[in-house]
Coordinates of C-alpha atoms in Angstrom, one line a residue:
M30 CA 66.1 110.5 -42.2
R31 CA 69.0 111.8 -40.1
R32 CA 66.5 112.7 -37.3
I33 CA 65.1 109.2 -37.3
L34 CA 68.6 107.7 -37.1
L35 CA 69.4 110.1 -34.3
V36 CA 66.3 109.1 -32.3
L37 CA 67.0 105.4 -32.9
A38 CA 70.6 105.9 -31.7
I39 CA 69.4 107.7 -28.5
I40 CA 66.9 104.9 -27.8
S41 CA 69.5 102.2 -28.4
F42 CA 71.9 103.9 -25.9
L43 CA 69.3 104.7 -23.3
P44 CA 69.7 101.4 -21.3
V45 CA 73.4 101.9 -21.3
G46 CA 73.0 105.4 -20.0
L47 CA 70.6 104.2 -17.3
A48 CA 73.0 101.5 -16.2
M49 CA 75.8 104.1 -16.0
A50 CA 73.6 106.4 -14.0
Q51 CA 72.8 103.6 -11.6
T52 CA 76.4 102.7 -11.3
V53 CA 77.3 106.4 -10.5
E54 CA 74.5 106.5 -7.9
E55 CA 75.8 103.4 -6.2
E56 CA 79.4 104.8 -6.3
E57 CA 78.1 108.0 -4.7
G58 CA 77.0 106.0 -1.7
Y59 CA 74.4 107.0 0.8
S60 CA 73.0 110.2 2.2
R61 CA 72.2 109.1 5.7
E62 CA 72.6 106.1 8.0
F63 CA 71.3 105.1 11.4
T64 CA 73.0 102.5 13.5
Y65 CA 72.8 101.1 17.0
G66 CA 75.0 98.6 18.9
L67 CA 76.9 97.3 21.9
N68 CA 80.1 98.7 23.3
F69 CA 82.9 96.6 24.8
N70 CA 85.9 98.4 26.3
S71 CA 88.9 97.9 28.5
N72 CA 87.3 100.0 31.3
G73 CA 83.9 98.4 31.3
G74 CA 84.3 94.7 32.0
L75 CA 82.5 92.1 30.0
L76 CA 79.9 94.5 28.5
G77 CA 80.7 98.3 28.4
G78 CA 77.4 99.7 27.3
A79 CA 75.3 100.7 24.2
M80 CA 75.3 103.3 21.5
I81 CA 73.2 104.9 18.7
K82 CA 74.5 107.0 15.8
Q83 CA 73.0 109.1 13.0
V84 CA 75.3 109.7 10.0
Y85 CA 74.9 112.3 7.2
H86 CA 76.8 112.6 3.9
L87 CA 78.9 115.8 3.5
E88 CA 80.8 115.6 0.2
G89 CA 83.0 113.0 -1.6
N90 CA 84.1 110.4 0.9
W91 CA 83.4 112.6 4.0
Y92 CA 80.5 112.1 6.4
H93 CA 79.6 113.6 9.7
F94 CA 77.6 112.1 12.6
W95 CA 75.9 112.6 15.9
A96 CA 76.2 109.8 18.4
L97 CA 75.2 108.9 22.0
E98 CA 77.0 106.3 24.1
G99 CA 76.1 105.1 27.5
V100 CA 78.7 103.0 29.3
E101 CA 80.0 102.0 32.8
V102 CA 83.5 102.9 33.7
K103 CA 85.3 100.8 36.2
H104 CA 88.4 101.5 38.3
P105 CA 91.4 99.3 37.3
K106 CA 91.7 98.1 40.9
E107 CA 88.2 96.6 41.0
R108 CA 88.2 92.9 41.8
P109 CA 85.0 91.0 42.6
V110 CA 85.3 88.6 45.5
Q111 CA 83.1 86.1 47.2
N112 CA 82.5 85.7 50.9
L113 CA 83.4 82.1 51.6
Q114 CA 81.3 82.1 54.8
N115 CA 77.9 83.0 53.2
G116 CA 78.5 83.1 49.4
A117 CA 77.9 86.8 49.1
S118 CA 79.6 88.4 46.0
F119 CA 80.8 92.0 46.1
V120 CA 83.6 94.2 44.9
R121 CA 86.2 94.7 47.5
G122 CA 86.7 98.3 48.5
K123 CA 84.3 99.8 45.9
S124 CA 82.4 102.8 47.1
N125 CA 80.8 104.3 43.9
Y126 CA 79.7 103.2 40.5
L127 CA 80.6 105.5 37.5
F128 CA 78.2 105.6 34.5
V129 CA 78.9 108.0 31.6
L130 CA 76.7 109.4 28.9
R131 CA 78.7 110.7 25.9
P132 CA 76.9 112.9 23.3
Q133 CA 79.4 113.0 20.4
Y134 CA 79.9 114.8 17.2
G135 CA 82.3 113.3 14.7
R136 CA 83.6 112.8 11.1
E137 CA 84.0 109.7 9.0
Y138 CA 86.2 109.2 6.0
T139 CA 85.5 106.3 3.7
F140 CA 88.8 104.7 2.6
F141 CA 87.2 101.8 0.7
K142 CA 83.6 101.6 -0.3
K143 CA 81.7 98.3 -0.4
A144 CA 80.1 97.0 -3.6
A145 CA 76.3 97.2 -4.0
E146 CA 75.6 93.6 -2.9
S147 CA 78.8 92.5 -1.2
G148 CA 82.2 93.4 0.2
V149 CA 83.6 95.4 3.1
Q150 CA 83.6 99.2 3.6
V151 CA 86.5 100.7 5.7
N152 CA 86.0 104.1 7.4
G153 CA 88.2 106.2 9.6
V154 CA 86.4 107.7 12.5
F155 CA 87.0 110.7 14.8
A156 CA 84.6 112.1 17.4
A157 CA 84.5 114.3 20.5
G158 CA 82.0 115.7 22.9
P159 CA 81.0 116.2 26.6
S160 CA 81.0 113.5 29.1
I161 CA 78.2 113.4 31.7
G162 CA 79.4 111.3 34.6
I163 CA 76.8 109.7 37.0
M164 CA 78.3 108.7 40.3
A165 CA 76.1 106.2 42.1
P166 CA 76.8 104.8 45.6
Y167 CA 77.8 101.1 45.8
F168 CA 75.7 99.6 48.5
I169 CA 76.2 96.4 50.5
E170 CA 74.1 94.6 53.0
Y171 CA 76.0 94.5 56.3
D172 CA 75.2 92.4 59.4
R173 CA 74.8 94.8 62.3
S174 CA 73.5 92.1 64.7
N175 CA 74.9 91.9 68.2
Y176 CA 77.4 89.1 68.5
V177 CA 79.0 88.2 71.9
L178 CA 82.2 86.2 72.3
D179 CA 81.8 83.2 74.6
P180 CA 85.1 83.1 76.6
R181 CA 84.8 79.4 77.2
T182 CA 84.4 78.2 73.6
Q183 CA 86.0 81.3 71.9
Q184 CA 83.0 81.4 69.5
Y185 CA 80.6 84.2 68.8
Y186 CA 76.9 83.8 69.4
L187 CA 73.9 86.0 68.5
V188 CA 72.2 88.2 71.1
G189 CA 68.9 89.7 70.1
P190 CA 67.4 89.9 66.6
V191 CA 69.2 89.7 63.3
M192 CA 69.8 93.3 61.9
I193 CA 70.9 93.6 58.3
S194 CA 71.7 97.2 57.2
T195 CA 72.0 98.5 53.6
E196 CA 74.9 100.9 53.6
Q197 CA 77.3 102.5 51.1
Y198 CA 80.4 100.4 51.2
D199 CA 83.4 102.0 52.9
P200 CA 86.3 99.7 53.5
N201 CA 87.5 101.9 56.4
I202 CA 84.2 101.3 58.2
H203 CA 83.1 97.8 57.0
T204 CA 86.4 96.2 58.0
N205 CA 84.9 92.7 58.7
E206 CA 84.2 91.2 55.2
G207 CA 82.7 88.2 56.9
L208 CA 79.7 90.4 57.9
I209 CA 78.9 91.4 54.3
V210 CA 75.9 89.3 53.4
G211 CA 75.1 90.7 49.9
A212 CA 74.9 93.7 47.6
P213 CA 71.4 95.0 46.5
G214 CA 72.6 95.9 43.0
V215 CA 73.1 99.0 40.9
F216 CA 69.4 100.2 40.9
K217 CA 69.7 101.0 44.6
G218 CA 72.7 103.2 44.0
L219 CA 71.1 105.0 41.0
S220 CA 68.4 106.3 43.3
E221 CA 71.0 108.6 44.9
P222 CA 73.1 109.9 42.0
S223 CA 75.6 112.7 41.8
F224 CA 76.9 114.2 38.6
R225 CA 80.3 115.1 37.1
V226 CA 81.1 117.0 33.9
G227 CA 83.9 116.1 31.6
A228 CA 84.9 115.7 27.9
N229 CA 85.9 112.8 25.7
A230 CA 87.6 112.2 22.3
K231 CA 88.0 109.0 20.3
A232 CA 89.7 107.8 17.1
G233 CA 89.1 104.5 15.4
V234 CA 88.5 102.4 12.2
S235 CA 85.2 100.8 11.3
F236 CA 84.6 97.8 9.0
E237 CA 81.1 97.5 7.6
Y238 CA 79.5 94.5 6.0
G239 CA 76.1 94.0 4.5
R240 CA 74.4 91.9 1.8
Y241 CA 73.0 95.1 0.2
M242 CA 74.0 98.7 0.1
E243 CA 71.1 99.7 2.4
S244 CA 72.0 97.2 5.1
V245 CA 74.7 97.9 7.7
T246 CA 76.5 95.5 9.9
G247 CA 79.9 96.2 11.2
I248 CA 82.5 96.6 14.0
E249 CA 84.4 99.7 15.1
V250 CA 87.7 99.5 17.0
G251 CA 89.8 102.4 18.4
M252 CA 90.9 104.3 21.5
L253 CA 89.1 106.8 23.7
V254 CA 90.3 109.2 26.3
E255 CA 88.1 111.3 28.7
A256 CA 88.6 113.5 31.7
F257 CA 86.3 114.7 34.5
A258 CA 86.3 117.6 36.9
G259 CA 85.6 117.0 40.6
D260 CA 86.0 114.0 42.9
M261 CA 85.9 110.7 41.0
T262 CA 86.6 108.3 43.9
M263 CA 85.3 104.9 43.2
I264 CA 87.6 102.9 45.6
P265 CA 88.7 104.8 48.7
G266 CA 92.5 104.4 49.2
A267 CA 93.2 103.6 45.6
P268 CA 95.0 106.1 43.4
K269 CA 92.6 108.8 42.3
R270 CA 91.9 109.2 38.6
N271 CA 90.2 111.9 36.7
T272 CA 91.4 110.8 33.3
F273 CA 90.5 107.5 31.8
M274 CA 91.9 105.9 28.6
S275 CA 90.4 102.8 27.0
V276 CA 90.5 100.5 24.0
Y277 CA 87.0 99.9 22.6
L278 CA 85.2 97.6 20.2
T279 CA 81.6 98.4 19.1
L280 CA 79.3 95.9 17.3
Y281 CA 76.6 97.7 15.4
Y282 CA 73.7 97.2 13.0
G283 CA 71.5 99.6 11.0
R284 CA 70.1 100.9 7.8
R285 CA 71.1 103.6 5.3
R286 CA 69.5 105.4 2.4

């Protein structure tokens, strides 16, 4: 009789035990997470770049991750201007683009975990890694046609055919901005890259949202510093910089399990 009562007691408490086990599982969180998103930063203009990240659980509230960021870094002195004579848009004085690939290894600590079907999760983030800088020439289309000054009218007129040359912009050579008729774009420069090696480190806080535990939508905000070796001239004549600091914001989405 006692055995029967014991079995009935175990059966009656089984749903409660399963519910408690499920709750513990939800509290333990996830074992891995994959996210991707867009990066905005104070050195990258309107849109800085993109990122992907793979996160793994370590123990307790600690996680570690591998990430890859690809961004454009601009010099603080960059100012786009428009040629009022022909409508051409270009960056005054710019000689090189700088694009950076950042493989990173980092750690996350979860301060507040989200509930299974709602809420916000808050994480502290730290990461560091190498920086692979890609310097690409900034090209312009420059009018090399032969113009002669008419002494009677004090106006220039064209002699011979129109000659438009695509050249790397050098403000010391291309002194007449009125002869800049366009810029062919970044892909022209990427055909002639040169590389720089550096390192980066960042620290930030992420806020994750999601209807369910396996869904990830969030933002990460923080600060990043990186330094490069070698010549990093982007605007000739401007103060040279090998170290760059920025404030960043990343919008990301992904899945976890």
